Short mmCIF file of C-alpha atoms and ligand atoms in Angstrom, two decimals:
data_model
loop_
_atom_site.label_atom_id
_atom_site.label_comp_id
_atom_site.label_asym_id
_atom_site.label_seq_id
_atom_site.Cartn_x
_atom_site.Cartn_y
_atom_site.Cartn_z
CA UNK A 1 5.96 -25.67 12.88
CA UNK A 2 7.10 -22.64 10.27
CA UNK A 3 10.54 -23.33 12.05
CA UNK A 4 10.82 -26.68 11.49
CA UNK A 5 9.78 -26.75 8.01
CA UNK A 6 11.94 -23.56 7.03
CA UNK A 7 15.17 -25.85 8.52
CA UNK A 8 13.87 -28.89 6.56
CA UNK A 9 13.74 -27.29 3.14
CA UNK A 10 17.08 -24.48 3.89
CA UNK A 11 19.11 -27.87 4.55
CA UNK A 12 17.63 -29.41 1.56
CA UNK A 13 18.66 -27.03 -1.06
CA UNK A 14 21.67 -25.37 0.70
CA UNK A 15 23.15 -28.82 2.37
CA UNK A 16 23.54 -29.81 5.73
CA UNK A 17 27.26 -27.91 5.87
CA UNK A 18 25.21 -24.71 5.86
CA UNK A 19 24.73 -22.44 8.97
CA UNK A 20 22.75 -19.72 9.54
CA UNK A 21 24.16 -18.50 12.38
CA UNK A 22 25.46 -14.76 13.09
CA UNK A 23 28.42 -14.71 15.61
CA UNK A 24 29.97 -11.81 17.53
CA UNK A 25 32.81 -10.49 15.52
CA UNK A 26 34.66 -6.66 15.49
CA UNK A 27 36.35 -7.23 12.07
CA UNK A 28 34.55 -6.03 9.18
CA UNK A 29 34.89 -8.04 5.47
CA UNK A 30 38.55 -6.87 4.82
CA UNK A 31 38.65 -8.07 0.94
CA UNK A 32 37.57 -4.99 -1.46
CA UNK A 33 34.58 -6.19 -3.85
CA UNK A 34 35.00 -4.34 -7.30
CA UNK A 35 31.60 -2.10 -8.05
CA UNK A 36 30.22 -2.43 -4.44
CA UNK A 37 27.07 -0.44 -3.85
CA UNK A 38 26.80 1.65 -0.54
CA UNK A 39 24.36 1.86 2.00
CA UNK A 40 23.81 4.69 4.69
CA UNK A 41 21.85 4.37 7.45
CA UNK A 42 20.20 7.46 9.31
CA UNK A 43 18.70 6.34 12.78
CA UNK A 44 16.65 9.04 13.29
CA UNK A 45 12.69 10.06 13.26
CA UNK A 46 10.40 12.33 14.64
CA UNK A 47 7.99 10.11 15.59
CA UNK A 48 8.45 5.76 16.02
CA UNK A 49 5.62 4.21 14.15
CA UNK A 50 4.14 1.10 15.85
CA UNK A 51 4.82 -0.47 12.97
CA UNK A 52 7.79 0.44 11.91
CA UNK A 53 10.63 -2.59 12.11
CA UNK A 54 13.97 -0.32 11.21
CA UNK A 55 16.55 0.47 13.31
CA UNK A 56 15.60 4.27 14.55
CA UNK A 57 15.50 6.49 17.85
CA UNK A 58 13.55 9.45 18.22
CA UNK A 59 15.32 12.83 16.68
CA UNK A 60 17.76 14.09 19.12
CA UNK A 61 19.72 17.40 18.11
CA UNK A 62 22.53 16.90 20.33
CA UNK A 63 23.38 13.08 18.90
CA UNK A 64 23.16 14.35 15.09
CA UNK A 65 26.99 15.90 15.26
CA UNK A 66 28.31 13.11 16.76
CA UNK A 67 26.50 10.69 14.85
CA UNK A 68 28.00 12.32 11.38
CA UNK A 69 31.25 12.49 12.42
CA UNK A 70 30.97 8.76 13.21
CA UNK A 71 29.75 8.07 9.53
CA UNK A 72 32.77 10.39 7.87
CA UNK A 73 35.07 8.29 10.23
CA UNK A 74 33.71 4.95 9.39
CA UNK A 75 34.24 5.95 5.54
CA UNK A 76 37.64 6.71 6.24
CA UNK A 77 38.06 3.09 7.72
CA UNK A 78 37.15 1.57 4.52
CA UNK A 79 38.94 3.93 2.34
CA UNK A 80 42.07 2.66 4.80
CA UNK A 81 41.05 -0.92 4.12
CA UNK A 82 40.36 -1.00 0.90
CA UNK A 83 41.79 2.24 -1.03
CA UNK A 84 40.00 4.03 -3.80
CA UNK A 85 36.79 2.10 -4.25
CA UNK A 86 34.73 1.74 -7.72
CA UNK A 87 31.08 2.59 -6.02
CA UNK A 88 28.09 1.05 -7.97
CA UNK A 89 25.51 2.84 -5.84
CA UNK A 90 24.39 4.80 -3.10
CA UNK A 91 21.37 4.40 -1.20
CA UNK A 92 20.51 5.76 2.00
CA UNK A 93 17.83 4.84 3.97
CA UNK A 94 16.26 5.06 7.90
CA UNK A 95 14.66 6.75 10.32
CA UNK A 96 13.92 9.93 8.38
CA UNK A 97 17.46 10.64 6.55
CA UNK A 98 15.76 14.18 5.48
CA UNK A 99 16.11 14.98 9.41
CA UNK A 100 19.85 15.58 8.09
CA UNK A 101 19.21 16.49 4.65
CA UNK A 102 21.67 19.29 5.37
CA UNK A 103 24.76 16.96 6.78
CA UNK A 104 23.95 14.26 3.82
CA UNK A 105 25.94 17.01 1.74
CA UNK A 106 29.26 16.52 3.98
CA UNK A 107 28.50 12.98 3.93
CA UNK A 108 27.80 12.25 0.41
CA UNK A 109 30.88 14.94 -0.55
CA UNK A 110 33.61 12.93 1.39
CA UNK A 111 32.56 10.04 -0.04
CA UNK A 112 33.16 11.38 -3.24
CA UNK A 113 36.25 12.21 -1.91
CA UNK A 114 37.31 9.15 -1.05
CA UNK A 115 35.59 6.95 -3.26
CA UNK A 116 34.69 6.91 -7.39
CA UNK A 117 31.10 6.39 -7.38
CA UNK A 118 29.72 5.72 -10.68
CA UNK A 119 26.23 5.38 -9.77
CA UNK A 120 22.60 6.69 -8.65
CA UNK A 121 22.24 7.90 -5.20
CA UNK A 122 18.93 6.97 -4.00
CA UNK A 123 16.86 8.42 -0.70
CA UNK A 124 13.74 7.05 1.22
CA UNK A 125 11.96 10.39 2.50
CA UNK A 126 8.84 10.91 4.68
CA UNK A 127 6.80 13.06 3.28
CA UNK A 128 5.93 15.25 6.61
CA UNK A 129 9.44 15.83 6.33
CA UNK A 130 10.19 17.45 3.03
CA UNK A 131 9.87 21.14 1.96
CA UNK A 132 11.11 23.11 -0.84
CA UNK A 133 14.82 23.54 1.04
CA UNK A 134 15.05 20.04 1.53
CA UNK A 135 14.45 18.95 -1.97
CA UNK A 136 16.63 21.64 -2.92
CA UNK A 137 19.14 19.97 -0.57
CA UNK A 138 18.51 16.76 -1.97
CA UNK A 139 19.09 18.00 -5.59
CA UNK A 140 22.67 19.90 -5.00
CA UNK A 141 23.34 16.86 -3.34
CA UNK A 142 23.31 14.70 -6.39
CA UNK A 143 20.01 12.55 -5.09
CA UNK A 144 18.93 11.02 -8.63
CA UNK A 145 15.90 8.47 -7.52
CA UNK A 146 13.35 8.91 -4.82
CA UNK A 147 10.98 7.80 -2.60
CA UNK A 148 8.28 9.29 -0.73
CA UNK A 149 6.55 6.77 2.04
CA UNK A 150 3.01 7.89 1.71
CA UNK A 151 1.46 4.75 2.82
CA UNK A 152 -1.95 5.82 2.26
CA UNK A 153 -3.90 8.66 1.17
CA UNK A 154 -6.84 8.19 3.47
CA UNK A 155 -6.34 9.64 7.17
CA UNK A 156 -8.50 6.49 8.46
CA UNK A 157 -5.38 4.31 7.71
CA UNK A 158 -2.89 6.82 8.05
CA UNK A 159 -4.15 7.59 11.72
CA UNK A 160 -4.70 3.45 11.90
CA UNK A 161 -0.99 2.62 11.28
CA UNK A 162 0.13 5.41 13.99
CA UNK A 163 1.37 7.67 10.94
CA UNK A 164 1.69 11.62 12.61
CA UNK A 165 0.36 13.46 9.61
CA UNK A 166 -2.33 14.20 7.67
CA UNK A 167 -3.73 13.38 4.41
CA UNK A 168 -4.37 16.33 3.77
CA UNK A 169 -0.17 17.51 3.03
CA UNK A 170 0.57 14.50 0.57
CA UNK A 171 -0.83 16.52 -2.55
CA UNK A 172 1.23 19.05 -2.29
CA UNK A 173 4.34 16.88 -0.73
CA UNK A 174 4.08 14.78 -3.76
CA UNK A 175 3.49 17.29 -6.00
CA UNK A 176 6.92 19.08 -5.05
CA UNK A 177 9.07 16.11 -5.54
CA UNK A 178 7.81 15.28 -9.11
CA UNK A 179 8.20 18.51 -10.21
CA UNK A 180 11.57 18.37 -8.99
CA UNK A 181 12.32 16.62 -11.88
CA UNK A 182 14.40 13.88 -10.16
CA UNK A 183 15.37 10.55 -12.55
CA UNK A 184 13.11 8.65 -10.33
CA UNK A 185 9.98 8.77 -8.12
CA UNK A 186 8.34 5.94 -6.28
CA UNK A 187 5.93 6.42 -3.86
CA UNK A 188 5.40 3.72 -1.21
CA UNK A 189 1.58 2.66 -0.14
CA UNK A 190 0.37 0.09 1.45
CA UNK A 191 -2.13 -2.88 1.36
CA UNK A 192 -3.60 -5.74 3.03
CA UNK A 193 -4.63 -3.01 6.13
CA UNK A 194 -7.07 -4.01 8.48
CA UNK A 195 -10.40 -3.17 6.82
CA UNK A 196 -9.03 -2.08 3.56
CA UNK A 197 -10.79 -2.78 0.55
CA UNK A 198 -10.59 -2.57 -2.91
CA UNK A 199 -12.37 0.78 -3.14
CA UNK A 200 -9.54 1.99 -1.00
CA UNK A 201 -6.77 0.51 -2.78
CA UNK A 202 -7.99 2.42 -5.66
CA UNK A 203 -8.24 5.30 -4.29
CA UNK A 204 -4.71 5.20 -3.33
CA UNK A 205 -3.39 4.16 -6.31
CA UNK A 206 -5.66 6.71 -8.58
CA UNK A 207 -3.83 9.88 -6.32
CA UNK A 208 -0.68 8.16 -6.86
CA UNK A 209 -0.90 7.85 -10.47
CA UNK A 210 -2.25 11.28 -10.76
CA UNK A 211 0.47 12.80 -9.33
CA UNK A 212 2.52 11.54 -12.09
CA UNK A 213 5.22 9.21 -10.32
CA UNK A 214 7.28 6.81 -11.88
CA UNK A 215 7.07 3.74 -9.92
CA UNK A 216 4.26 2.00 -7.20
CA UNK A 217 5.51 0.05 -4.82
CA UNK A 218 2.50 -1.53 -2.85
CA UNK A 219 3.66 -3.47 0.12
CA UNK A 220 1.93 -5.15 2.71
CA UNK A 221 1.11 -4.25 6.61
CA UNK A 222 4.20 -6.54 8.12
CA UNK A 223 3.47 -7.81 11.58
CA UNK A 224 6.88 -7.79 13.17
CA UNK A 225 6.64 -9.22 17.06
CA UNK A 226 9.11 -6.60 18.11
CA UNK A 227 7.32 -3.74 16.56
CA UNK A 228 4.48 -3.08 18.65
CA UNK A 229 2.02 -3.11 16.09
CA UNK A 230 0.30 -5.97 16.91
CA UNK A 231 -0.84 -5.04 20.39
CA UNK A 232 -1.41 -1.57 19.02
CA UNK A 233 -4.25 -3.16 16.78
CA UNK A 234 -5.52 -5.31 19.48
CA UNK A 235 -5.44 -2.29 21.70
CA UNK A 236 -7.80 -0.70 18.79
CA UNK A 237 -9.64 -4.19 18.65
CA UNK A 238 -8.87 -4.50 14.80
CA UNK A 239 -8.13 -7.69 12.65
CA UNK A 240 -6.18 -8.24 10.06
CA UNK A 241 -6.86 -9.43 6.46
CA UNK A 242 -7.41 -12.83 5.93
CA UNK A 243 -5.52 -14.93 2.97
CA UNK A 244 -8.50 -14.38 0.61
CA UNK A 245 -8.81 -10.66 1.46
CA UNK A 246 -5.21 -10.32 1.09
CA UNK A 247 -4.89 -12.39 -2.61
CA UNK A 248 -7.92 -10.49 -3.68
CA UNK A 249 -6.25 -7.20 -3.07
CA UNK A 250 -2.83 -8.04 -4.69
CA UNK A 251 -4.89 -9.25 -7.35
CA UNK A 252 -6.94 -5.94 -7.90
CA UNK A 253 -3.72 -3.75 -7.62
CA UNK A 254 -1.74 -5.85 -10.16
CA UNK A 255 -4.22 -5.29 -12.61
CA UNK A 256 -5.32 -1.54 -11.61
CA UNK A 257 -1.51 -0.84 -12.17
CA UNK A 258 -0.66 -3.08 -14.92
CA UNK A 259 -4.20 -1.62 -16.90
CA UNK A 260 -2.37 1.94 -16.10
CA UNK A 261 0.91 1.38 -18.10
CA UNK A 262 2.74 -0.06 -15.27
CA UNK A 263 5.35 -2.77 -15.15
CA UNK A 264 5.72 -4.92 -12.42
CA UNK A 265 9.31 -4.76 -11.49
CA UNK A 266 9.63 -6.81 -7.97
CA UNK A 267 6.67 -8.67 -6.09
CA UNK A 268 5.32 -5.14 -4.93
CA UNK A 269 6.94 -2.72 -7.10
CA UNK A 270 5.40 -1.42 -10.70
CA UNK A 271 7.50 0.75 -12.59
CA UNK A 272 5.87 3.02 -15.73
CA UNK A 273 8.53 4.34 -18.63
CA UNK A 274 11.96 4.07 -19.35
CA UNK A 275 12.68 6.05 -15.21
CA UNK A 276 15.52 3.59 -13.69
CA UNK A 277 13.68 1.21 -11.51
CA UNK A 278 13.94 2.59 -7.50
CA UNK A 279 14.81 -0.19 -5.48
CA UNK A 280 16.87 -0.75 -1.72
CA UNK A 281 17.52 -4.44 -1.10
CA UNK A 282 18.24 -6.67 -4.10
CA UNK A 283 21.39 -5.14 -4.97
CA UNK A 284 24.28 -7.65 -5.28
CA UNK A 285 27.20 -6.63 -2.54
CA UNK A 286 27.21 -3.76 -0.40
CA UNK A 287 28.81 -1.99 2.28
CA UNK A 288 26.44 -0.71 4.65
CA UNK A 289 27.63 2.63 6.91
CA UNK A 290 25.68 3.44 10.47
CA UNK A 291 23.92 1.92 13.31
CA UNK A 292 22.30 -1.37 12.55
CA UNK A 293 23.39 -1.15 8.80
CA UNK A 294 24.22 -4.21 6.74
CA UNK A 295 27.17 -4.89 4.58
CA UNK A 296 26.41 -8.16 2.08
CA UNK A 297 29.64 -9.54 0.73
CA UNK A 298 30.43 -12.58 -1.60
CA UNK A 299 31.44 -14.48 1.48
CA UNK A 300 28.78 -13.98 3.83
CA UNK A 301 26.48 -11.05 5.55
CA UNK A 302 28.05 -8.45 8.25
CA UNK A 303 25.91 -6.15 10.54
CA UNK A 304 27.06 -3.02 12.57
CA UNK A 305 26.25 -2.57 15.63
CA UNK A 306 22.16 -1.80 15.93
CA UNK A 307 23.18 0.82 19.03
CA UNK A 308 23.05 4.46 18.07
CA UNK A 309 25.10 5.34 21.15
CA UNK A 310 28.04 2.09 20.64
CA UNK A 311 28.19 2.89 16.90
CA UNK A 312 29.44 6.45 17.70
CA UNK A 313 31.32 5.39 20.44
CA UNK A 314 33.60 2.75 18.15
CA UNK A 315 33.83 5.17 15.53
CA UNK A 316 34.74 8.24 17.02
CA UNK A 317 37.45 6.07 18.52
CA UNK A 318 38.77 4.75 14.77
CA UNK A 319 37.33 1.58 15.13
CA UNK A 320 35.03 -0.66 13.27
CA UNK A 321 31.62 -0.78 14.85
CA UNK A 322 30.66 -4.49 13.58
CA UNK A 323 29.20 -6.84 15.34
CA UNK A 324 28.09 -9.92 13.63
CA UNK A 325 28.75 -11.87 10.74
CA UNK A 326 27.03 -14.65 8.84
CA UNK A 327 29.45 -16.86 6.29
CA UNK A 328 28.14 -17.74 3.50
CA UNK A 329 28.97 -21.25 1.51
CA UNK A 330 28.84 -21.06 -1.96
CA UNK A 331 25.65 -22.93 -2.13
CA UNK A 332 24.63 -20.45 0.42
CA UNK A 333 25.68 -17.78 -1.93
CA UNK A 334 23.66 -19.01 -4.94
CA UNK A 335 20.62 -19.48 -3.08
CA UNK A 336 20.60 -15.95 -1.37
CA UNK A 337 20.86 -14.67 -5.30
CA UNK A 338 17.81 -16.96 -6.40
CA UNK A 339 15.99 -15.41 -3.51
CA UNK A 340 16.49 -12.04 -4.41
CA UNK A 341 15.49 -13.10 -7.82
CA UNK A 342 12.69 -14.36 -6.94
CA UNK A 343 11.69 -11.17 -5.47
CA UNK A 344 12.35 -9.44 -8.63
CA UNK A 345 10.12 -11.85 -10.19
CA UNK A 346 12.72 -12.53 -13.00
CA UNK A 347 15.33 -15.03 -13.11
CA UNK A 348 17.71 -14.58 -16.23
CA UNK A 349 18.76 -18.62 -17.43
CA UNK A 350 21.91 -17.70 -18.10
CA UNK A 351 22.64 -16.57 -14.84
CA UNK A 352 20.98 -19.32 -13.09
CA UNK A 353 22.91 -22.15 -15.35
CA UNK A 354 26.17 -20.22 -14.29
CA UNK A 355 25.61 -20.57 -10.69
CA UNK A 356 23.75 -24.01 -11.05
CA UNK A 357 24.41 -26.26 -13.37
CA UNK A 358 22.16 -28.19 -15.71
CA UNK A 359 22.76 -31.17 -13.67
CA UNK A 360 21.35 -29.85 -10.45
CA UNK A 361 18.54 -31.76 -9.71
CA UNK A 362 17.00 -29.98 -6.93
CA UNK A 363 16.97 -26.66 -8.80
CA UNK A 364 15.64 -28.54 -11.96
CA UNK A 365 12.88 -30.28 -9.47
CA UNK A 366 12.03 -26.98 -8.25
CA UNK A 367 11.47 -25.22 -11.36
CA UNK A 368 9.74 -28.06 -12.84
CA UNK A 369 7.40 -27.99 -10.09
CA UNK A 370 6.70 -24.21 -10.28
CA UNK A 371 6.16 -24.56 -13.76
CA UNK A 372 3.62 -27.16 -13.62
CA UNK A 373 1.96 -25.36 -10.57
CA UNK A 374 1.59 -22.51 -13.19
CA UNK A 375 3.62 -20.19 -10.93
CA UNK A 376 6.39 -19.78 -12.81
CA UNK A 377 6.57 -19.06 -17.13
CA UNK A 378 9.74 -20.40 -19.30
CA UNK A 379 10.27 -17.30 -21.27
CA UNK A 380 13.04 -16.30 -23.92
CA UNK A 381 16.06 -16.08 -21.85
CA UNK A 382 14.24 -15.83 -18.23
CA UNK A 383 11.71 -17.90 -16.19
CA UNK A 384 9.48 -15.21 -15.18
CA UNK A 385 6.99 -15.37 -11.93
CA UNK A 386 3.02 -15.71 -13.26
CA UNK A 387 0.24 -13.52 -11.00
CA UNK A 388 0.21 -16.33 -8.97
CA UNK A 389 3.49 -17.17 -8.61
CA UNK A 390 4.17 -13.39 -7.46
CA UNK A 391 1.22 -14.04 -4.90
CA UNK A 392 2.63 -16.89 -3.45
CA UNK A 393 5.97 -15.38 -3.07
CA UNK A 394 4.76 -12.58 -0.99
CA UNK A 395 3.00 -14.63 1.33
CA UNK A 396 6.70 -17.06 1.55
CA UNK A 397 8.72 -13.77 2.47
CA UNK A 398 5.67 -12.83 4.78
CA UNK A 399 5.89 -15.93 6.75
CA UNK A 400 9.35 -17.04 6.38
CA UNK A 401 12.51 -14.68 5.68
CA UNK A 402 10.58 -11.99 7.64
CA UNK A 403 11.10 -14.32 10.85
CA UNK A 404 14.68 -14.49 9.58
CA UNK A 405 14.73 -10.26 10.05
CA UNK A 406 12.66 -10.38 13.34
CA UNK A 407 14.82 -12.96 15.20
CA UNK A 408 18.33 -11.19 14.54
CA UNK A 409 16.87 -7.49 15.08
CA UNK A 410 14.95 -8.39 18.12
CA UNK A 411 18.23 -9.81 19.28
CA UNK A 412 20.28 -7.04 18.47
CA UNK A 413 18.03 -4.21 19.30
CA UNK A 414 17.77 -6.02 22.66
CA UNK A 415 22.28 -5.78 22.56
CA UNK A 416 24.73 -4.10 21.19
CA UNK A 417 27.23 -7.05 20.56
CA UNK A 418 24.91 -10.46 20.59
CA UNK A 419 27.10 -13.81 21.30
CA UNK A 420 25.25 -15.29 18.87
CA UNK A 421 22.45 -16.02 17.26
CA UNK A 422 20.96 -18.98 15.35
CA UNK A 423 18.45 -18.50 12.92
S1 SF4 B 501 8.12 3.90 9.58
FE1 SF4 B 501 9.60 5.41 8.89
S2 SF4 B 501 9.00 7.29 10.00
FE2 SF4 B 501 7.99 5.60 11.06
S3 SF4 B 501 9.44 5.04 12.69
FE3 SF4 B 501 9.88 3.72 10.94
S4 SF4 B 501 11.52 4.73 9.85
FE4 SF4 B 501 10.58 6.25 11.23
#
């Protein structure tokens, strides 16, 4: 049913030229896209999290040599390709990348090297994984904005959600990073857990904010089929929330946050001060690096090969390891940008009438509509989501573009170079 209506309304806006379908290809994008942001992508953890939908293996010391020397040679293919790039960005994400906080120092260096990057470097950390030589690490490094996934400060959920530690470390885990005095610190909780309740979301949010961190981002249990998390709460004979349950508790942490000086910056994120906003995936065009990682391009999406052991096989051998691509038309194009809008839950007009014009009736028809459904408010310069309209948006990416991520990472988890495969 969700299938056949997601088709139905994709063809609508996009037209019925568009296809979203990734094909098997070995060529990355070859044409160099001025003030590209980078993304780096370390596989590995110390535990797998039932939950977790990433691309990760467990930690294994003998693949982390080979797996950095892949990632210096796969920079070296792009400076080849495309020379001395302007670099917007860096952000690097996983598995755990602190398991090679000290190798993220040759990493980050010969990018440097080879590359002028203008920009912050971002890092998602775990925080059973940081210590005072890490964060050093991170610091010499040139790490400017952080994030620490807590998830919860309560052991019942930590232990519920197959998380390895305990409560009892993220005081003084947290602690350590903001006194680190990093640009940046978001801490990552989540809601809508199975028996969570407002009480609980509090509580979470009241350490957070105590601990003096500059941005909130609350984000919901997913339920990805090919994480096992689903059978792990049946196994523990749990249910999730229901829709009320679920509104009422975005509701309650909107205001608990907004009441505390916090902005909302994205659907789940709340940002307090002037601290640049933390964020990994609504960044215009970038070239990911490592297994699994993502490259988004004017012209379409491109994805590396999701195997650990292929990925350092193509690139210890000087070649590319990407597998599919995804064109994009330019509909396509201006539609993946209003999504990721969306998500920010700010549209500026003057963007939107550049990429659409005033005579587009479907975008006119849907902004009308969103309006008058009091999701959406016509502000100076912007159209900016309402409560509501933020609401309803989660529960869209819950039950739509998240099938979008399942199908092509169950399908390339499951091989290393998929035919094909049709979303
Ligand atoms: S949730 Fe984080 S720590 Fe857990 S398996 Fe996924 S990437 Fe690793």
């Amino acid at each position: 049913m969700i299938s056949i209506a997601t088709k139905i309304i994709r063809e609508y806006f996009t037209g019925k030229d568009s296809r979203f379908i990734f094909t098997k290809t070995e060529s990355p994008y070859t044409s160099p896209v001025a003030g590209s942001n980078l993304y780096l992508h370390i596989p590995f953890c110390n535990s797998v999290c039932p939950y977790c939908p990433y691309n990760k293996i467990k930690y294994d010391k003998a693949m982390v040599a080979p797996y950095v020397q892949a990632m210096l040679n796969e920079i070296e293919l792009y400076y080849a390709l495309f020379g001395r790039l302007d670099i917007s960005s860096i952000y690097i994400g996983g598995g755990t990348p602190t398991l090679l906080s000290g190798e993220l120092k040759i990493i980050l260096n010969t990018i440097r090297d080879k590359f002028n990057v203008r920009g912050d470097i971002c890092i998602e950390t775990n925080p059973a994984v940081l210590d005072d030589a890490i964060i050093d690490n991170l610091k010499a490094c040139g790490v400017s904005l952080i994030s620490v996934g807590v998830q919860s400060f309560q052991d019942k959920f930590l232990r519920l959600i197959g998380r390895k530690y305990r409560a009892s470390i993220l005081d003084e885990a947290v602690e350590k990073v903001v006194k680190a005095n990093f640009k940046s610190v978001n801490l990552d909780l989540m809601f809508a857990l199975p028996g969570q309740n407002k009480e609980d979301v509090t509580y979470d949010l009241r350490k957070a904010i105590e601990k003096g961190v500059n941005q909130v981002t609350m984000y919901p249990l997913f339920t990805f089929p090919y994480s096992s998390v689903g059978q792990y709460l049946k196994l523990k004979k749990v249910r999730m929330p229901n829709l009320i349950t679920r509104r009422a508790l975005y509701y309650h942490l909107y205001h608990y946050l907004t009441q505390h000086g916090f902005n909302r910056v994205s659907v789940w994120g709340f940002k307090k001060n002037e601290a640049p906003r933390y964020s990994s995936v609504t960044r215009d065009n970038y070239i990911g690096l490592g297994a699994g990682a993502g490259s988004h391009v004017p012209q379409g999406f491109y994805l590396n090969t999701f195997s650990v052991e292929e990925y350092i096989k193509k690139c210890l051998t000087h070649r590319f390891p990407t597998a599919l691509r995804m064109d994009f038309t330019r509909q396509m194009q201006n539609y993946f940008w209003l999504y990721w809008r969306f998500y920010d839950t700010y549209i500026p007009k003057q963007e939107l009438s550049r990429r659409f014009t005033d005579k587009d009736k479907k975008i006119n028809r849907l902004f009308t509509s969103l309006k008058k459904l009091d999701l959406l408010a016509d502000e100076n310069g912007s159209f900016t989501l309402s409560k509501r309209g933020a609401f309803w948006l989660h529960l869209l990416q819950n039950y739509f573009s998240l099938r979008y991520v399942n199908k092509v990472w169950s399908a390339a988890m499951k091989q290393a170079y998929p035919p094909k495969i049709d979303l």
